[in-house]
GROMACS .gro file of C-alpha atoms in nm:
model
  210
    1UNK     CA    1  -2.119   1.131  -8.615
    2UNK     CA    2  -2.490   1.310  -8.533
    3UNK     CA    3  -2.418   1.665  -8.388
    4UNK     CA    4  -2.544   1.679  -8.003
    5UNK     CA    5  -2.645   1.962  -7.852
    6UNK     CA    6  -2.585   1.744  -7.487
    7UNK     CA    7  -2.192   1.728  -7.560
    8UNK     CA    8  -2.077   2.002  -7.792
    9UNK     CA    9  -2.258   2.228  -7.478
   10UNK     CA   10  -2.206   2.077  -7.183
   11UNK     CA   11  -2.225   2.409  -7.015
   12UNK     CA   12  -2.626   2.404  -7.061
   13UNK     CA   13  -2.710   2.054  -7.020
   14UNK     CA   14  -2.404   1.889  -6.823
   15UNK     CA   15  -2.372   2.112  -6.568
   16UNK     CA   16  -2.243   1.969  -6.203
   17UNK     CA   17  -2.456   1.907  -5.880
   18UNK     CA   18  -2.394   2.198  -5.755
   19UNK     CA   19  -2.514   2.563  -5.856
   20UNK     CA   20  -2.375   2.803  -6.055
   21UNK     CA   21  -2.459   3.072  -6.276
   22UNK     CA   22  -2.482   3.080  -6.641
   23UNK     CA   23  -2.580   3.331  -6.929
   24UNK     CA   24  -2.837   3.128  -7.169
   25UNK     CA   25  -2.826   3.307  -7.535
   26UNK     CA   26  -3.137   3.309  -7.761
   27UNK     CA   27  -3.222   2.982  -7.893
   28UNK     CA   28  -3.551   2.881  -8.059
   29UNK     CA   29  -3.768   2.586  -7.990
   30UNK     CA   30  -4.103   2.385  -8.066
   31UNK     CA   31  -4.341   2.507  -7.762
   32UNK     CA   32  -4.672   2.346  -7.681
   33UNK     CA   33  -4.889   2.500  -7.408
   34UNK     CA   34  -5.050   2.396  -7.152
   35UNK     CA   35  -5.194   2.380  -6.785
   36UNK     CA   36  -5.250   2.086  -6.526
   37UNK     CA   37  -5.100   1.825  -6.366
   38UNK     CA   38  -4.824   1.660  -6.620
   39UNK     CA   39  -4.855   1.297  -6.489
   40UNK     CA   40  -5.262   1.290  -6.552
   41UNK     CA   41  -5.346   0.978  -6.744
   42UNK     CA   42  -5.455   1.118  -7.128
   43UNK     CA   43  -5.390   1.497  -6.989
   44UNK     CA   44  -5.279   1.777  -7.203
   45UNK     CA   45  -4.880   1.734  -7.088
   46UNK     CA   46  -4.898   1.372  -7.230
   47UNK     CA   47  -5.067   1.543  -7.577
   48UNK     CA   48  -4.799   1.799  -7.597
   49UNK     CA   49  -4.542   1.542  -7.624
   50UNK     CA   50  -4.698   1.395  -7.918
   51UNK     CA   51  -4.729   1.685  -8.134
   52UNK     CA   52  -4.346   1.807  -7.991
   53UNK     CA   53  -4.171   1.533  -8.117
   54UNK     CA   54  -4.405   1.466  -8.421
   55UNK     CA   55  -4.242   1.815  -8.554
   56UNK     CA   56  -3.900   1.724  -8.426
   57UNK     CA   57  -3.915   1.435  -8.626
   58UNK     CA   58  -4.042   1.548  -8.931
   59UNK     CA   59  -3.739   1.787  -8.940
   60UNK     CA   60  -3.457   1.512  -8.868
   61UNK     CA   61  -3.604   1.296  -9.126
   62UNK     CA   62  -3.675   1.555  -9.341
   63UNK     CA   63  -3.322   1.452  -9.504
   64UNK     CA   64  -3.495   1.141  -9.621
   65UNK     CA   65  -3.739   1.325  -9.881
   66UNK     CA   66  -3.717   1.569 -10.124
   67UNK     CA   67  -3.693   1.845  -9.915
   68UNK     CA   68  -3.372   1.979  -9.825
   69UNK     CA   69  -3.301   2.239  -9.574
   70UNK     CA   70  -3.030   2.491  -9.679
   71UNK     CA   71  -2.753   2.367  -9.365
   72UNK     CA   72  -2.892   2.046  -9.290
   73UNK     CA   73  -2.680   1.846  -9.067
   74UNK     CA   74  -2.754   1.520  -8.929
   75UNK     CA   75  -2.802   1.532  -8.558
   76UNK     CA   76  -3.010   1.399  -8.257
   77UNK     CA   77  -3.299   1.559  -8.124
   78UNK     CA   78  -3.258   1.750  -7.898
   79UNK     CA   79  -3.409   1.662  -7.509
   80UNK     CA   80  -3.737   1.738  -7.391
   81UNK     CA   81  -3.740   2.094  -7.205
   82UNK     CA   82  -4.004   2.263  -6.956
   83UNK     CA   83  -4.115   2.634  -6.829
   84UNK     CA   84  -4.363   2.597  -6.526
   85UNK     CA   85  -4.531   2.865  -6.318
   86UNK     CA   86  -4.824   2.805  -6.100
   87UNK     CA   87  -5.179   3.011  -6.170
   88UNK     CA   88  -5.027   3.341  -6.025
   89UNK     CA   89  -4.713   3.366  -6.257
   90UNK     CA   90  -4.559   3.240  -5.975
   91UNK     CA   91  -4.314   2.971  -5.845
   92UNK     CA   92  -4.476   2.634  -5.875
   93UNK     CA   93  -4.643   2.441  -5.562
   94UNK     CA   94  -4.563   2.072  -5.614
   95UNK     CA   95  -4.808   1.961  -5.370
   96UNK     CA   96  -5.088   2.090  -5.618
   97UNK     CA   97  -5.012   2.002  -6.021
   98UNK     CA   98  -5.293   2.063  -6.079
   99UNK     CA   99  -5.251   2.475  -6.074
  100UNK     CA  100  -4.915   2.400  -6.288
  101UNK     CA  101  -4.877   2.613  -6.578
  102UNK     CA  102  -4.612   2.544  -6.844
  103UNK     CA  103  -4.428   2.512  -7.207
  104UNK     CA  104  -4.345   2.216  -7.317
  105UNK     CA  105  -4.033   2.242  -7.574
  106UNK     CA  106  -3.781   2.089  -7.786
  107UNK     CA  107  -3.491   2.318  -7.920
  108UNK     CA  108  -3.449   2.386  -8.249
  109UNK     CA  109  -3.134   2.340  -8.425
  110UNK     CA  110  -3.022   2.670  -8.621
  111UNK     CA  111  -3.096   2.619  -8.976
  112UNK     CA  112  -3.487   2.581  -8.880
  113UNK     CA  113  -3.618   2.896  -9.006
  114UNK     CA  114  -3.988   2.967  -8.931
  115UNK     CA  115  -4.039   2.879  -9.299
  116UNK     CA  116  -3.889   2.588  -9.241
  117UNK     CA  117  -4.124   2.536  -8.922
  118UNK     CA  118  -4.417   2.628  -9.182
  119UNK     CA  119  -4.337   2.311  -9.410
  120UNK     CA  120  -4.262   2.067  -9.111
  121UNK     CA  121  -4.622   2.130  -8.896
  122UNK     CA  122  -4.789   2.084  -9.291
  123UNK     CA  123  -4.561   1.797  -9.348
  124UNK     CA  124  -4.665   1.690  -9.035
  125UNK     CA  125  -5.011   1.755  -9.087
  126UNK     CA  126  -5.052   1.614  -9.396
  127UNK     CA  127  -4.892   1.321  -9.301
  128UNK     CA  128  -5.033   1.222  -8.990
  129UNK     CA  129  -5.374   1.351  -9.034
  130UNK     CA  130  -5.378   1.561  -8.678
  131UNK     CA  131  -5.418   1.925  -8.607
  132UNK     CA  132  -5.098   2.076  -8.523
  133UNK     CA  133  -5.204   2.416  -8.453
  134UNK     CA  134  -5.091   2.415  -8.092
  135UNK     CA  135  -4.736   2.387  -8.202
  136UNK     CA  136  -4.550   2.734  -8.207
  137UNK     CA  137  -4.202   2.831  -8.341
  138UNK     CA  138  -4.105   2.995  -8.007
  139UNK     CA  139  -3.777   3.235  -7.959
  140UNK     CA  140  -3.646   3.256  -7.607
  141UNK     CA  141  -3.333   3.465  -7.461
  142UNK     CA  142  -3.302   3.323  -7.093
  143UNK     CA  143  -3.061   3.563  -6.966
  144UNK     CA  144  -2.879   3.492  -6.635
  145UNK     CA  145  -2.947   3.208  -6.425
  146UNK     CA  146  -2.897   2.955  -6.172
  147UNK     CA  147  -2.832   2.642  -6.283
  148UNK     CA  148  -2.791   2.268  -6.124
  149UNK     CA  149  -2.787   1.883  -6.213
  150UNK     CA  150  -3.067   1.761  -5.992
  151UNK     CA  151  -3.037   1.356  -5.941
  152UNK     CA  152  -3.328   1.216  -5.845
  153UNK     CA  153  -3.750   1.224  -5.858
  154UNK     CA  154  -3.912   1.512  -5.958
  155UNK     CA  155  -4.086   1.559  -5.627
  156UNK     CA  156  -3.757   1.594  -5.454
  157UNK     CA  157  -3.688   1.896  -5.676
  158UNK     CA  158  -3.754   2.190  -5.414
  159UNK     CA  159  -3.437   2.054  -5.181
  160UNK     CA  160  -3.237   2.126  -5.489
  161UNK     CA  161  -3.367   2.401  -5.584
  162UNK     CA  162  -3.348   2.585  -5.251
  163UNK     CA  163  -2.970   2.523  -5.247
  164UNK     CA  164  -2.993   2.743  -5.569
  165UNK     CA  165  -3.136   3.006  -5.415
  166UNK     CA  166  -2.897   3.004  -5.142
  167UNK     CA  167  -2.612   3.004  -5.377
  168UNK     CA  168  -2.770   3.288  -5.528
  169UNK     CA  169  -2.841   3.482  -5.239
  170UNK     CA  170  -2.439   3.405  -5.162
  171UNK     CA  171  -2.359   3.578  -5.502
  172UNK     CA  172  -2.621   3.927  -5.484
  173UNK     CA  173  -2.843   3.765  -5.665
  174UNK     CA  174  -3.242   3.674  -5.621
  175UNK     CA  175  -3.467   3.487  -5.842
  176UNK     CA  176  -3.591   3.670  -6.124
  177UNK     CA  177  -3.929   3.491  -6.186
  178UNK     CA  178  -4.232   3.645  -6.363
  179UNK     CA  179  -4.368   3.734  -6.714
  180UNK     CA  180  -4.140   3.574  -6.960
  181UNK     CA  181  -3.865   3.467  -6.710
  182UNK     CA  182  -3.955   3.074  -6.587
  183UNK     CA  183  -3.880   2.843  -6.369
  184UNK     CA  184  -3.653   2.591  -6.634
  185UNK     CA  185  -3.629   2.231  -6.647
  186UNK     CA  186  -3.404   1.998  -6.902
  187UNK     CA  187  -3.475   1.610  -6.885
  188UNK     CA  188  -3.183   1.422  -6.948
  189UNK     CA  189  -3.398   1.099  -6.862
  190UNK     CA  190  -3.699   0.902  -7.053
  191UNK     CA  191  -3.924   0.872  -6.716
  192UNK     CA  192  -4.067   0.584  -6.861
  193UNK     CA  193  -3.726   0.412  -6.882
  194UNK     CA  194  -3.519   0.559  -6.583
  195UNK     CA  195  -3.632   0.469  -6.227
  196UNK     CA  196  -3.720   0.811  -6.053
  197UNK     CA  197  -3.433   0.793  -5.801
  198UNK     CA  198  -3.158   0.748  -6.087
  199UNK     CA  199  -3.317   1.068  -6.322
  200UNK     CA  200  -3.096   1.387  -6.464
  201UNK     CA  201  -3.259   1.628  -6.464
  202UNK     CA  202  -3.117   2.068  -6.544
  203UNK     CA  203  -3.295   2.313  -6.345
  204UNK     CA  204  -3.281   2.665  -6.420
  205UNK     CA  205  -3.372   2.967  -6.205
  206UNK     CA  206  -3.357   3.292  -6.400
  207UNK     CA  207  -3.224   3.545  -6.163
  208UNK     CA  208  -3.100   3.958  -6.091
  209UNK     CA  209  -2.922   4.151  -5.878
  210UNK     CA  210  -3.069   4.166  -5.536
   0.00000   0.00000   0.00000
């Protein structure tokens, strides 16, 4: 059976509808960067997910050619993954996407290497005749967070996330958001599947002692 990040760690991307902290180790990722509104027709968001899972891809099915990656194991991608800030470093406004900034990602599994990044963006490349040079091998300790299942549209995030902060508060703790430390989203859902008001989504808040 395909190793899955989803159910061998529950703890990052099952957690229950209702807050609670967590300590998020180092993990690497694909990253894409970008700024705007996410849902823009053609828009740099929809463009990052190309080139994301055009890498991811070309990694998983690298066990198909005649390159082998020392610890290959077969597994499923891993999901989609977000860091947003607005223009200011700051928390994001939902009411204007358009001043969203954010990194698009998709989590590496272990024995991806940065040499072995190298040879999938060329493989890629080569293959697919398309510049790939926005794609970065991106390491990322999170630290101590908030964390919560939120059901439901995006828009409806900030009701959730409030209840975070309140748990926080509860525990000592405030949000930690800045320079390296994001605002964190997991999608559990294909949006162009799942019906906003039935989508999974993990939000992270990174956080410190008030």
């Amino acid at each position: 059976m395909a190793f899955d990040y989803k159910k061998e760690y529950k703890e990052f991307y099952l957690p229950p509808a209702k807050p609670g902290l967590v300590e998020i180790p180092s993990m690497n990722f694909l990253a894409v960067r970008g700024q705007g509104d996410p849902n823009r027709e053609n828009g740099e968001y929809k463009a990052a997910m190309g080139l994301l899972y055009a890498i991811a891809f070309t990694v998983k099915m690298s066990k198909l050619g005649s390159h082998h990656m020392e610890g290959y194991f077969d597994y499923v991608v891993p999901p989609l993954e977000g860091f947003w800030w607005d223009k200011d470093g700051g928390a994001v406004d939902y009411g204007r996407k358009e001043d969203f900034r954010w990194i698009s990602l998709i989590r590496l599994l272990d024995f991806v290497t940065l040499s072995e990044f190298d040879w999938a963006t060329a493989e890629a490349t080569a293959k697919k005749k398309q510049d790939f040079s926005k794609v970065e091998f991106f390491p990322y300790e999170e630290g101590l967070c908030v964390q919560c299942m939120h059901l439901g549209s995006y828009d409806d995030e900030p009701a959730t996330l409030r209840t975070m902060e309140d748990f926080a508060a509860g525990e000592g703790y405030v949000p930690d958001l800045g320079p390296k430390r994001y605002h964190h989203e997991i999608y559990l859902s294909d949006a162009r599947k799942v019906p906003p008001a039935r989508r999974k989504t993990v939000l992270r808040v990174p956080v410190k002692k008030a």
